[in-house]
Coordinates of C-alpha atoms in Angstrom, one line a residue:
Chain A
M1 CA 0.0 0.2 0.3
P2 CA 1.5 3.6 -0.8
N3 CA 2.6 5.6 1.9
A4 CA 0.3 8.4 1.0
A5 CA -3.0 5.7 1.6
L6 CA -1.3 4.8 5.0
H7 CA -1.5 8.2 6.1
D8 CA -4.8 8.8 4.3
T9 CA -6.5 11.7 6.7
K10 CA -8.6 13.4 4.3
P11 CA -11.5 15.5 6.1
W12 CA -14.8 13.6 6.2
D13 CA -18.7 14.9 6.8
T14 CA -19.7 11.7 7.1
A15 CA -18.5 8.6 9.6
V16 CA -20.9 5.6 8.4
E17 CA -22.2 5.2 5.1
M18 CA -23.9 2.1 4.9
T19 CA -25.5 1.7 1.6
Q20 CA -28.4 -1.9 0.6
V21 CA -25.8 -3.6 3.1
S22 CA -26.5 -7.7 3.3
K23 CA -24.3 -10.4 5.2
R24 CA -25.3 -13.7 5.6
F25 CA -23.3 -16.3 7.9
R26 CA -23.6 -20.1 7.5
Q27 CA -24.2 -21.7 11.3
K28 CA -23.8 -25.0 12.4
Q29 CA -26.5 -27.8 12.9
N30 CA -26.0 -30.6 15.2
G31 CA -28.4 -33.1 16.6
D32 CA -28.4 -35.8 19.2
N33 CA -27.4 -38.2 16.1
V34 CA -23.7 -38.6 16.2
L35 CA -23.2 -40.3 13.2
A36 CA -25.7 -37.9 11.5
N37 CA -23.4 -34.8 12.5
L38 CA -20.4 -36.5 11.5
L39 CA -22.2 -38.1 7.7
H40 CA -24.5 -35.3 7.1
P41 CA -23.8 -31.9 8.6
R42 CA -26.4 -29.3 8.5
H43 CA -26.1 -26.0 8.5
K44 CA -28.7 -22.7 8.4
T45 CA -28.0 -19.4 6.6
V46 CA -28.8 -16.4 8.7
D47 CA -28.7 -13.2 7.6
A48 CA -27.3 -11.1 9.9
L49 CA -27.9 -7.9 8.1
K50 CA -30.5 -7.6 5.6
E51 CA -30.1 -4.5 2.9
V52 CA -29.4 -1.9 5.6
D53 CA -29.1 1.6 4.8
L54 CA -27.3 3.9 7.3
T55 CA -25.9 7.1 7.5
I56 CA -24.5 9.0 10.5
R57 CA -23.0 12.7 10.4
R58 CA -19.7 14.0 12.0
G59 CA -20.7 14.9 15.5
E60 CA -23.8 12.7 16.2
F61 CA -23.8 10.6 19.0
V62 CA -26.2 7.6 17.8
A63 CA -27.1 4.2 20.0
Y64 CA -27.4 1.3 18.2
A65 CA -29.6 -1.2 19.4
G66 CA -31.4 -4.7 18.9
P67 CA -32.1 -7.7 20.8
N68 CA -28.8 -10.5 20.7
G69 CA -28.5 -12.0 17.0
A70 CA -29.8 -8.5 15.3
G71 CA -26.9 -7.6 13.6
K72 CA -25.2 -4.9 15.9
S73 CA -21.9 -6.6 16.2
T74 CA -21.6 -7.2 12.3
T75 CA -22.5 -3.7 11.4
F76 CA -19.6 -2.9 13.9
K77 CA -17.2 -5.2 12.0
L78 CA -18.1 -4.2 8.7
L79 CA -17.4 -0.7 9.8
C80 CA -13.8 -1.8 11.4
G81 CA -13.1 -3.9 8.4
M82 CA -12.8 -6.9 10.3
I83 CA -15.4 -8.6 7.7
G84 CA -17.0 -7.7 4.6
A85 CA -19.9 -7.2 3.3
D86 CA -21.4 -9.7 1.1
S87 CA -23.7 -7.2 -1.0
G88 CA -23.7 -3.4 -0.9
R89 CA -21.5 -0.2 0.0
V90 CA -19.8 0.4 3.0
R91 CA -17.7 3.7 4.2
T92 CA -16.4 4.6 7.7
C93 CA -14.6 7.8 7.7
G94 CA -15.3 7.8 4.2
L95 CA -13.0 4.9 3.6
D96 CA -13.3 1.4 2.4
P97 CA -12.9 -0.5 5.9
L98 CA -11.6 -3.2 4.1
R99 CA -9.0 -1.7 1.6
Q100 CA -8.2 1.1 3.9
R101 CA -7.7 -0.7 7.0
I102 CA -4.6 1.2 8.4
P103 CA -5.7 4.8 7.6
L104 CA -9.0 4.2 9.2
M105 CA -7.5 2.6 12.5
R106 CA -5.6 6.5 12.6
Q107 CA -9.2 8.0 12.8
I108 CA -11.3 5.7 14.7
G109 CA -11.5 4.2 18.0
V110 CA -13.5 0.6 18.8
L111 CA -14.3 -0.5 22.4
F112 CA -15.9 -4.2 22.7
G113 CA -16.9 -4.3 26.2
N114 CA -16.6 -8.1 26.7
R115 CA -12.5 -8.1 24.8
T116 CA -9.7 -6.0 26.4
E117 CA -7.2 -4.7 24.1
L118 CA -4.5 -3.9 27.4
W119 CA -1.7 -6.0 28.4
W120 CA -3.3 -8.7 30.8
D121 CA 0.4 -9.5 32.5
H122 CA 1.7 -5.7 33.0
P123 CA 1.0 -2.5 34.6
V124 CA -2.0 -0.3 33.2
L125 CA 0.3 2.3 31.8
S126 CA 2.8 -0.3 30.0
S127 CA -0.6 -0.3 27.8
F128 CA -0.8 3.5 27.1
T129 CA 3.0 3.5 26.2
W130 CA 2.3 0.8 24.1
K131 CA -0.5 2.3 22.2
K132 CA 1.8 5.4 22.2
A133 CA 4.4 3.8 19.8
V134 CA 1.9 1.3 17.8
W135 CA 0.3 4.5 16.3
E136 CA 3.1 7.0 16.1
I137 CA 1.1 9.1 18.2
D138 CA 3.0 12.6 18.8
E139 CA 4.1 13.5 22.6
R140 CA 1.5 16.9 22.9
T141 CA -1.4 14.5 21.7
Y142 CA -0.3 11.9 23.8
Q143 CA 0.0 14.0 27.0
E144 CA -3.2 16.0 26.5
Q145 CA -5.0 12.8 25.8
F146 CA -3.5 10.9 28.8
A147 CA -4.6 13.7 31.2
L148 CA -7.7 14.1 29.8
A149 CA -8.3 10.7 30.5
C150 CA -6.5 10.7 33.7
E151 CA -8.9 12.9 35.1
M152 CA -12.2 12.4 33.8
L153 CA -11.9 8.3 34.0
D154 CA -10.3 8.7 37.7
L155 CA -7.0 6.4 36.4
K156 CA -4.3 7.9 38.4
H157 CA -5.0 5.2 41.4
F158 CA -4.4 2.3 38.7
L159 CA -1.9 3.2 36.6
H160 CA 0.7 1.0 37.6
T161 CA -1.3 -2.4 39.0
F162 CA -1.5 -5.0 36.5
V163 CA -4.2 -5.2 34.0
R164 CA -5.3 -8.7 35.7
E165 CA -5.6 -7.4 38.8
L166 CA -8.1 -4.6 37.8
S167 CA -12.0 -4.7 38.5
L168 CA -14.1 -4.7 35.5
G169 CA -15.1 -1.4 36.5
Q170 CA -11.9 -0.1 36.3
R171 CA -10.3 -2.5 33.3
M172 CA -13.3 -1.0 31.2
R173 CA -12.5 3.3 32.0
A174 CA -8.9 1.5 31.2
D175 CA -9.4 0.4 27.9
L176 CA -11.5 3.3 26.9
G177 CA -8.8 5.6 28.2
M178 CA -6.4 3.9 26.1
M179 CA -8.7 4.1 22.8
L180 CA -8.8 7.8 23.3
M181 CA -5.1 8.1 23.4
H182 CA -4.7 8.7 19.5
R183 CA -8.0 11.0 19.5
P184 CA -10.3 9.5 17.2
Q185 CA -12.8 11.5 15.6
F186 CA -15.4 8.6 15.6
I187 CA -15.7 6.1 18.2
L188 CA -17.7 2.6 18.0
L189 CA -18.9 1.0 21.3
D190 CA -19.8 -2.0 21.7
E191 CA -21.6 -3.2 24.7
P192 CA -18.7 -0.4 27.2
T193 CA -21.2 -0.6 30.2
L194 CA -21.9 -4.6 30.0
G195 CA -21.1 -5.5 33.9
L196 CA -20.0 -2.5 35.4
D197 CA -21.9 -0.9 38.2
V198 CA -24.1 1.9 38.7
L199 CA -21.3 4.3 39.4
A200 CA -18.7 2.9 37.1
K201 CA -21.6 2.9 34.4
R202 CA -22.4 6.8 35.2
R203 CA -19.5 7.5 34.9
M204 CA -18.6 5.6 31.1
I205 CA -21.9 7.5 30.3
D206 CA -20.8 11.3 31.5
F207 CA -17.2 10.8 29.9
L208 CA -19.1 10.0 26.6
K209 CA -21.6 13.0 26.6
Y210 CA -18.4 15.1 27.4
L211 CA -16.3 13.8 24.4
N212 CA -19.6 14.4 21.9
R213 CA -20.0 17.8 23.0
E214 CA -16.6 19.3 23.9
Q215 CA -14.5 17.5 21.6
G216 CA -17.2 16.7 18.3
T217 CA -16.5 13.1 18.8
T218 CA -18.7 10.9 16.7
I219 CA -19.9 8.1 18.9
L220 CA -21.8 4.7 18.0
V221 CA -22.8 2.9 20.9
T222 CA -24.3 -0.3 21.4
S223 CA -26.1 -1.6 24.7
H224 CA -28.9 -3.8 26.0
D225 CA -29.6 -1.0 28.1
L226 CA -32.0 1.0 26.6
D227 CA -32.5 3.7 29.5
D228 CA -28.7 4.5 29.1
L229 CA -29.0 4.6 25.3
T230 CA -32.0 6.8 25.6
E231 CA -30.1 9.0 28.3
M232 CA -26.9 9.1 26.0
A233 CA -27.8 9.2 22.3
Q234 CA -29.7 11.9 20.0
R235 CA -30.3 9.4 18.3
I236 CA -31.6 5.6 18.1
V237 CA -31.2 3.1 15.3
M238 CA -32.8 -0.5 16.4
L239 CA -32.7 -3.8 14.5
S240 CA -34.5 -6.3 14.4
A241 CA -33.8 -9.7 12.5
G242 CA -30.7 -7.4 10.6
R243 CA -33.1 -4.6 9.4
I244 CA -33.4 -1.4 10.5
A245 CA -36.6 -1.2 12.5
F246 CA -36.7 2.4 13.9
D247 CA -34.4 5.5 13.2
G248 CA -34.9 8.4 15.1
A249 CA -35.5 10.8 18.3
P250 CA -35.4 8.8 21.8
G251 CA -38.6 11.0 22.1
D252 CA -40.1 9.2 18.5
L253 CA -39.3 6.3 20.0
Q254 CA -41.3 6.8 22.8
R255 CA -44.6 8.4 20.8
R256 CA -44.4 5.3 18.4
A257 CA -44.1 2.8 21.4
G258 CA -47.0 4.6 22.9
D259 CA -47.0 6.3 26.5
P260 CA -47.7 3.2 28.3
R261 CA -47.9 4.0 32.0
R262 CA -48.3 2.2 35.2
V263 CA -50.8 2.4 38.3
T264 CA -49.9 0.5 41.5
V265 CA -53.3 0.3 44.1
V266 CA -51.9 -1.0 47.8
C267 CA -55.5 -2.5 48.8
G268 CA -56.5 -5.3 50.4
A269 CA -58.4 -7.3 47.8
T270 CA -57.6 -7.5 43.8
P271 CA -59.7 -3.8 42.7
A272 CA -60.9 -3.8 39.2
L273 CA -60.3 -0.7 37.8
P274 CA -62.1 0.0 34.3
G275 CA -59.9 0.3 31.0
C276 CA -56.7 -0.7 33.3
T277 CA -55.2 -4.2 32.9
L278 CA -53.9 -6.5 35.7
L279 CA -50.3 -6.7 35.3
G280 CA -49.9 -9.0 38.4
S281 CA -50.5 -8.7 42.6
Q282 CA -47.4 -8.9 45.0
G283 CA -49.7 -9.1 48.4
E284 CA -51.6 -5.8 48.7
R285 CA -49.6 -4.6 45.9
H286 CA -51.7 -4.4 42.4
T287 CA -49.9 -3.4 39.6
F288 CA -52.3 -2.3 36.3
A289 CA -51.2 -1.3 32.9
F290 CA -53.2 1.5 31.3
D291 CA -53.2 3.8 28.5
P292 CA -53.5 7.4 29.1
G293 CA -54.9 8.1 25.6
R294 CA -57.9 6.2 26.6
V295 CA -58.2 6.3 30.4
S296 CA -57.2 9.7 31.8
V297 CA -55.1 10.0 34.8
S298 CA -58.2 12.0 36.7
A299 CA -60.7 9.4 36.0
L300 CA -58.2 6.8 37.1
L301 CA -57.4 8.7 40.1
S302 CA -61.2 9.3 40.6
N303 CA -61.9 5.5 40.3
I304 CA -59.4 4.3 42.9
A305 CA -60.7 7.2 45.3
R306 CA -64.0 5.4 45.5
L307 CA -62.1 1.5 46.2
P308 CA -62.4 0.6 50.1
G309 CA -59.3 0.5 51.7
V310 CA -57.1 1.8 49.8
K311 CA -53.6 2.9 51.4
D312 CA -51.3 3.9 48.5
V313 CA -51.5 4.6 44.9
E314 CA -48.0 4.9 42.9
L315 CA -48.2 6.0 39.0
S316 CA -45.5 5.6 36.9
R317 CA -44.1 5.3 32.8
A318 CA -43.4 1.7 31.5
P319 CA -40.0 1.0 31.6
I320 CA -38.3 1.9 28.7
E321 CA -37.1 -2.3 28.3
G322 CA -40.3 -3.7 28.6
V323 CA -41.7 -0.7 25.9
I324 CA -39.1 -2.0 23.6
A325 CA -39.5 -5.4 24.3
E326 CA -43.1 -5.5 22.7
L327 CA -42.0 -3.3 19.6
Y328 CA -39.7 -6.2 19.2
R329 CA -42.4 -8.9 19.7
N330 CA -44.5 -6.9 17.0
W331 CA -41.6 -6.4 14.2
R332 CA -40.6 -9.9 14.0
E333 CA -44.3 -11.0 13.7
E334 CA -44.5 -8.3 10.8
A335 CA -40.9 -9.1 9.2
P336 CA -41.4 -10.9 6.0
G337 CA -40.2 -14.7 6.1
Chain B
M1 CA 11.0 0.0 2.1
A2 CA 13.6 2.1 4.3
G3 CA 10.5 3.7 6.3
K4 CA 8.8 0.0 6.7
V5 CA 12.4 -1.7 8.3
K6 CA 13.3 1.3 10.4
R7 CA 9.1 1.2 12.0
L8 CA 10.3 -2.5 12.3
F9 CA 13.1 -1.6 14.3
S10 CA 11.0 1.0 16.5
L11 CA 8.6 -1.6 17.2
W12 CA 11.2 -4.5 18.5
A13 CA 13.0 -2.0 20.5
H14 CA 9.5 -1.0 22.2
Y15 CA 8.5 -5.0 22.5
A16 CA 12.0 -5.4 24.0
K17 CA 11.2 -3.0 26.6
M18 CA 8.3 -4.1 27.6
D19 CA 9.5 -7.5 28.1
A20 CA 11.9 -6.4 30.5
Q21 CA 9.9 -4.7 32.3
W22 CA 7.9 -7.9 32.5
F23 CA 10.7 -10.1 32.8
A24 CA 12.3 -7.7 35.5
Q25 CA 8.8 -7.3 37.5
D26 CA 10.3 -8.7 40.8
T27 CA 13.4 -10.5 42.3
G28 CA 11.3 -14.2 42.3
M29 CA 10.2 -14.0 39.0
F30 CA 13.2 -13.1 37.3
L31 CA 15.2 -15.7 38.8
L32 CA 12.1 -18.5 38.4
V33 CA 12.4 -17.5 34.5
V34 CA 16.1 -17.8 34.4
F35 CA 15.9 -21.3 36.5
S36 CA 13.4 -22.9 34.7
E37 CA 14.3 -21.7 31.3
T38 CA 17.8 -22.6 31.3
I39 CA 16.9 -26.1 33.1
A40 CA 14.7 -26.7 29.8
N41 CA 16.8 -25.8 27.3
F42 CA 19.7 -28.1 28.9
A43 CA 17.3 -30.9 29.3
A44 CA 15.7 -30.8 25.8
V45 CA 18.6 -31.8 24.2
T46 CA 20.7 -33.9 27.3
G47 CA 19.4 -36.7 26.7
L48 CA 20.4 -37.3 23.3
F49 CA 24.3 -35.7 23.9
L50 CA 24.3 -39.0 26.4
L51 CA 23.0 -41.5 24.0
A52 CA 26.0 -39.9 22.0
V53 CA 28.5 -39.9 24.7
R54 CA 27.8 -43.4 25.4
F55 CA 27.8 -45.0 22.3
G56 CA 30.1 -42.7 20.6
G57 CA 28.2 -40.7 18.2
V58 CA 25.0 -41.5 16.8
G59 CA 24.7 -42.7 13.3
D60 CA 27.3 -41.6 11.1
M61 CA 27.9 -38.0 13.6
S62 CA 30.4 -38.0 16.2
V63 CA 30.1 -36.3 19.9
D64 CA 31.5 -33.4 18.7
E65 CA 29.1 -33.3 15.5
M66 CA 26.3 -34.2 17.8
L67 CA 27.1 -31.3 19.9
F68 CA 27.1 -28.9 16.7
M69 CA 24.2 -30.3 15.4
L70 CA 22.0 -29.9 18.7
G71 CA 23.6 -26.2 19.2
F72 CA 22.2 -25.5 15.7
Y73 CA 18.9 -27.0 16.6
T74 CA 18.5 -25.1 20.0
L75 CA 20.0 -22.0 18.7
S76 CA 17.0 -22.3 15.5
T77 CA 14.2 -23.3 17.5
G78 CA 15.5 -20.8 20.5
L79 CA 14.9 -18.3 17.3
V80 CA 11.0 -19.5 16.8
N81 CA 10.4 -19.0 20.8
M82 CA 12.0 -15.7 21.1
M83 CA 9.6 -14.2 17.8
D84 CA 6.3 -16.4 19.6
G85 CA 5.4 -14.1 22.5
G86 CA 1.3 -14.2 22.7
N87 CA 1.0 -16.7 20.3
A88 CA 2.5 -14.4 17.0
L89 CA 3.8 -18.1 15.3
N90 CA 1.6 -20.0 16.9
I91 CA -1.2 -18.4 15.2
S92 CA -3.8 -21.1 15.1
R93 CA -4.7 -20.0 18.7
R94 CA -5.1 -16.8 17.7
V95 CA -7.4 -17.5 14.6
G96 CA -9.3 -20.1 16.6
R97 CA -9.9 -17.9 19.6
G98 CA -10.9 -15.4 17.3
Q99 CA -8.4 -12.9 18.2
L100 CA -7.1 -11.9 15.0
D101 CA -10.0 -8.3 15.8
H102 CA -7.3 -7.3 18.1
C103 CA -4.8 -7.3 15.2
L104 CA -7.4 -5.8 13.1
I105 CA -7.8 -2.6 14.8
Q106 CA -4.2 -1.5 14.7
P107 CA -2.5 0.6 12.2
L108 CA -0.3 -1.5 10.9
P109 CA 0.1 -4.2 8.1
L110 CA -0.5 -7.8 9.8
W111 CA 2.6 -9.0 8.8
M112 CA 4.4 -6.4 10.8
Q113 CA 2.2 -6.7 13.9
L114 CA 2.9 -10.5 13.8
A115 CA 6.7 -10.0 12.8
T116 CA 7.0 -7.5 16.1
E117 CA 4.4 -8.4 18.7
G118 CA 5.9 -11.8 19.7
F119 CA 9.6 -10.2 20.2
L120 CA 10.5 -11.2 23.5
P121 CA 14.2 -10.8 23.5
V122 CA 15.0 -10.6 27.2
S123 CA 12.8 -13.2 28.9
G124 CA 12.5 -15.4 25.8
S125 CA 16.1 -15.6 25.1
A126 CA 17.4 -18.2 26.9
G127 CA 17.4 -21.1 24.4
A128 CA 18.9 -18.9 21.4
L129 CA 21.8 -17.9 24.3
C130 CA 22.0 -21.7 24.9
G131 CA 22.4 -23.2 21.4
L132 CA 24.4 -20.6 20.6
G133 CA 27.0 -21.7 23.3
F134 CA 26.8 -25.5 22.4
L135 CA 26.9 -24.5 19.1
L136 CA 30.0 -22.3 19.7
F137 CA 31.6 -24.6 22.0
A138 CA 31.6 -28.0 19.4
A139 CA 32.9 -25.9 16.3
A140 CA 35.9 -25.3 19.0
R141 CA 36.2 -28.9 19.8
L142 CA 35.7 -29.7 15.8
R143 CA 38.9 -27.3 15.2
L144 CA 36.7 -26.3 12.5
A145 CA 37.6 -23.4 9.7
V146 CA 35.6 -20.9 10.2
S147 CA 36.2 -18.2 7.3
P148 CA 33.5 -15.2 7.4
L149 CA 31.5 -17.0 4.5
W150 CA 30.8 -19.8 7.2
V151 CA 29.7 -17.7 9.6
L152 CA 27.7 -15.9 6.7
G153 CA 26.5 -19.5 6.0
T154 CA 25.9 -20.7 9.0
V155 CA 23.4 -18.0 9.9
L156 CA 21.7 -18.0 7.0
F157 CA 20.6 -21.6 7.7
V158 CA 19.8 -20.8 11.0
L159 CA 17.4 -18.4 9.5
C160 CA 16.4 -20.9 7.2
S161 CA 15.6 -23.2 9.8
F162 CA 13.4 -20.6 11.5
A163 CA 11.4 -20.1 8.3
I164 CA 10.8 -23.1 7.7
Q165 CA 9.5 -23.9 11.2
V166 CA 7.4 -20.3 11.1
G167 CA 6.4 -21.6 7.3
M168 CA 5.2 -25.2 9.0
R169 CA 3.3 -23.6 11.3
Y170 CA 1.0 -21.1 9.4
I171 CA 0.6 -23.3 6.6
V172 CA -1.5 -26.0 8.9
S173 CA -3.0 -23.2 10.4
L174 CA -5.3 -22.3 7.6
S175 CA -7.5 -25.4 8.8
A176 CA -8.2 -23.1 11.7
F177 CA -10.0 -20.5 9.4
F178 CA -12.3 -23.1 8.6
H179 CA -12.8 -25.2 11.8
P180 CA -11.7 -22.9 14.7
A181 CA -12.9 -25.0 17.7
G182 CA -10.7 -28.1 16.5
S183 CA -7.4 -26.6 14.8
E184 CA -7.0 -24.1 17.7
E185 CA -3.5 -25.7 19.0
I186 CA -3.0 -27.1 15.5
S187 CA 0.5 -24.8 14.9
A188 CA 1.3 -26.0 18.4
V189 CA 1.0 -29.6 17.2
M190 CA 2.7 -28.9 14.1
G191 CA 5.9 -27.1 16.2
G192 CA 6.0 -29.6 18.9
F193 CA 6.4 -32.4 16.3
L194 CA 8.9 -30.5 14.2
S195 CA 11.1 -29.8 17.7
S196 CA 10.4 -33.2 19.1
L197 CA 12.3 -34.9 16.1
G198 CA 14.3 -31.8 14.8
Y199 CA 17.6 -32.8 16.6
Y200 CA 18.1 -36.5 15.6
P201 CA 20.5 -37.6 13.0
L202 CA 18.4 -39.0 10.0
S203 CA 21.2 -41.2 8.6
G204 CA 20.1 -44.5 9.4
L205 CA 16.5 -44.0 8.2
P206 CA 15.2 -45.6 4.9
G207 CA 15.2 -43.3 1.7
W208 CA 11.7 -42.4 1.6
A209 CA 12.0 -41.9 5.0
R210 CA 14.3 -39.4 5.0
A211 CA 12.8 -37.9 2.2
A212 CA 9.6 -37.6 3.9
L213 CA 11.0 -35.9 7.0
N214 CA 13.1 -33.3 4.7
T215 CA 10.1 -32.6 2.5
V216 CA 6.7 -32.9 3.7
L217 CA 7.4 -32.7 7.3
P218 CA 10.5 -31.4 7.4
A219 CA 11.9 -32.2 10.7
G220 CA 15.4 -33.0 9.3
C221 CA 15.5 -29.7 7.6
L222 CA 15.4 -27.9 11.5
S223 CA 19.2 -28.6 11.7
W224 CA 20.1 -32.5 10.6
L225 CA 20.3 -31.5 6.9
P226 CA 22.0 -27.9 8.0
T227 CA 24.7 -29.4 10.0
L228 CA 25.7 -31.7 7.0
I229 CA 25.9 -29.0 4.9
L230 CA 27.9 -26.8 7.4
L231 CA 30.4 -29.7 8.5
G232 CA 31.1 -30.6 5.1
K233 CA 29.0 -34.3 5.3
A234 CA 26.2 -33.3 2.9
P235 CA 25.7 -36.4 0.2
S236 CA 25.6 -33.6 -2.8
P237 CA 27.1 -30.1 -2.8
T238 CA 23.8 -28.3 -4.5
L239 CA 22.2 -28.9 -1.3
S240 CA 23.6 -25.8 0.1
F241 CA 21.5 -23.9 -2.8
F242 CA 19.2 -26.3 -2.6
Y243 CA 18.2 -25.8 1.2
P244 CA 17.5 -22.2 1.0
L245 CA 15.4 -22.2 -1.8
F246 CA 13.2 -25.1 0.3
A247 CA 12.7 -22.3 3.1
V248 CA 11.7 -20.0 1.0
L249 CA 9.2 -21.9 -0.6
I250 CA 8.3 -23.2 2.9
F251 CA 7.9 -19.7 4.0
G252 CA 6.3 -18.4 0.8
A253 CA 3.5 -20.8 1.0
G254 CA 2.9 -20.3 4.9
V255 CA 2.3 -16.5 3.9
T256 CA 0.4 -17.0 1.0
T257 CA -2.2 -19.8 2.9
F258 CA -2.0 -17.4 5.8
Q259 CA -3.6 -14.9 3.4
K260 CA -6.0 -17.0 1.8
G261 CA -7.2 -17.7 5.4
M262 CA -7.4 -14.2 5.9
K263 CA -9.8 -14.0 3.1
L264 CA -12.1 -16.9 4.3
Y265 CA -12.0 -14.6 7.7
A266 CA -13.0 -11.6 6.3
K267 CA -16.4 -13.6 4.3
R268 CA -17.2 -15.4 7.9
G269 CA -15.1 -13.4 10.7
S270 CA -15.0 -15.8 14.1
S271 CA -18.2 -16.9 15.8
R272 CA -15.8 -18.4 18.9
Y273 CA -13.8 -15.7 21.3
K274 CA -11.7 -16.6 24.3
A275 CA -10.9 -13.6 26.3
M276 CA -8.5 -13.3 29.1
G277 CA -6.2 -11.1 27.4
H278 CA -5.8 -11.5 23.7
R279 CA -1.8 -12.2 24.0
S280 CA -2.0 -15.2 26.4

């Protein structure tokens, strides 16, 4: 590859450009019959992505969501040049990920939540100096990014600790810090909050928002925690069975999913509430779902006030996880094939 | 080209520093590694050497010639071990464990990563140093007429032996792209096969076995054949030309099969991943 291509840093406006991208995988299917598996191995074809169109502009903070097997990781691998598409066109920061992997890797940062780039049997700091050497990061950029990572991710307490001895939260922070050393303009994070406790997750989310807001870093992040995603991102792209089922603002998603509410009534016997569906009872706590478009809150509260022996009432929004799960179920049922 | 060479050396320098930091992380670790590596390298060749001493040589090789061959073997396999940190040469492990993804996010050509990332010149140098010691000691006892050309030839043949070992590991590792779980260890198995047979003189074997062990499964090319050439005992002088050519062919075949495998990897990816630090 010519040197010019190795160091190509042309300006780009579009971080991700996927046009009609499809990717299929073959999966082995084994049964209980050993002989049959041996002589007639069976496979099935899985469409990880089906004619996906996706554009992400510079500076966007996009959440990429979907259930297991929806095609999130496949998309990430395509964007990083780890695998190629069966059909369609993929461009990351204006570059072909497969053919221009090296210049691309100078511009982007990648972090897989369940995989570490840190050197396991070395102190954390060694991984940072390794990154500096391999990415050929100039001293000034390195020092600025190092100071930023240490401050925002609170790394200084374990810089000299061996990676194998870090907690998961510490490791994720160190991984994130290291990923930023070359000041990537576009970062891809696959499940960065996986397994983190509340505090570690909070710190990670705040830092990502800071990067997007203050440094203009384009971010594409996946997570199973939709509350995190809706809090972080300005735009949510939701995959279902290899297709984009939703692409819009978190508010739009909420509107599309409706505005289901919950009401919990604490009283002796299970009450009957017109227009509400009983979700479950635990002792004296009875939880109902209702649609405020059909049953007004004031009418509902009037009905509850007339019930005998009511000790308490709680109103809340339905958890986003449940709402999305319902959407996925609907999308799967609607999907062709 | 000059830029690539410079980059290679700068990366080797960095990995050498990291290796030194790992090796000298504490006194206990330092002493343990030095002790165990030295014992292991002596033990690997002592059995055959003692047999040679007991019987005044093995096959048509004298005790000192045997020592020369064992030195050559320990030096070339020691070099392989010195470059194999984090399974850079046991490549089927990286392929089979789905760890190539880690390589693909570095802004370096894959060959450059694999040629530098496993460099362990401090903690992994015991074999090469022991081998060099055996070789020099045997050369002195054999009163070899050491000329600059002979030294160059020896260095070239050691590199050829290294290239054959690496090439064979990469050739068989192609299967890991097809069957990651079943072939995860195949490069280590090939390495083990070559090194366990690589220090035996093959002179007493039937012709077909000698031919097989110098071509299809080239254990004889690790040290026996180059030793015969260097000691002037080769059956044909043309072998000093064909031996390096064979090494280039094997190494080239290794590179080609790996490139084919990478094309398959780009198509299939890896559905398998083993964590705990991808350089383990």
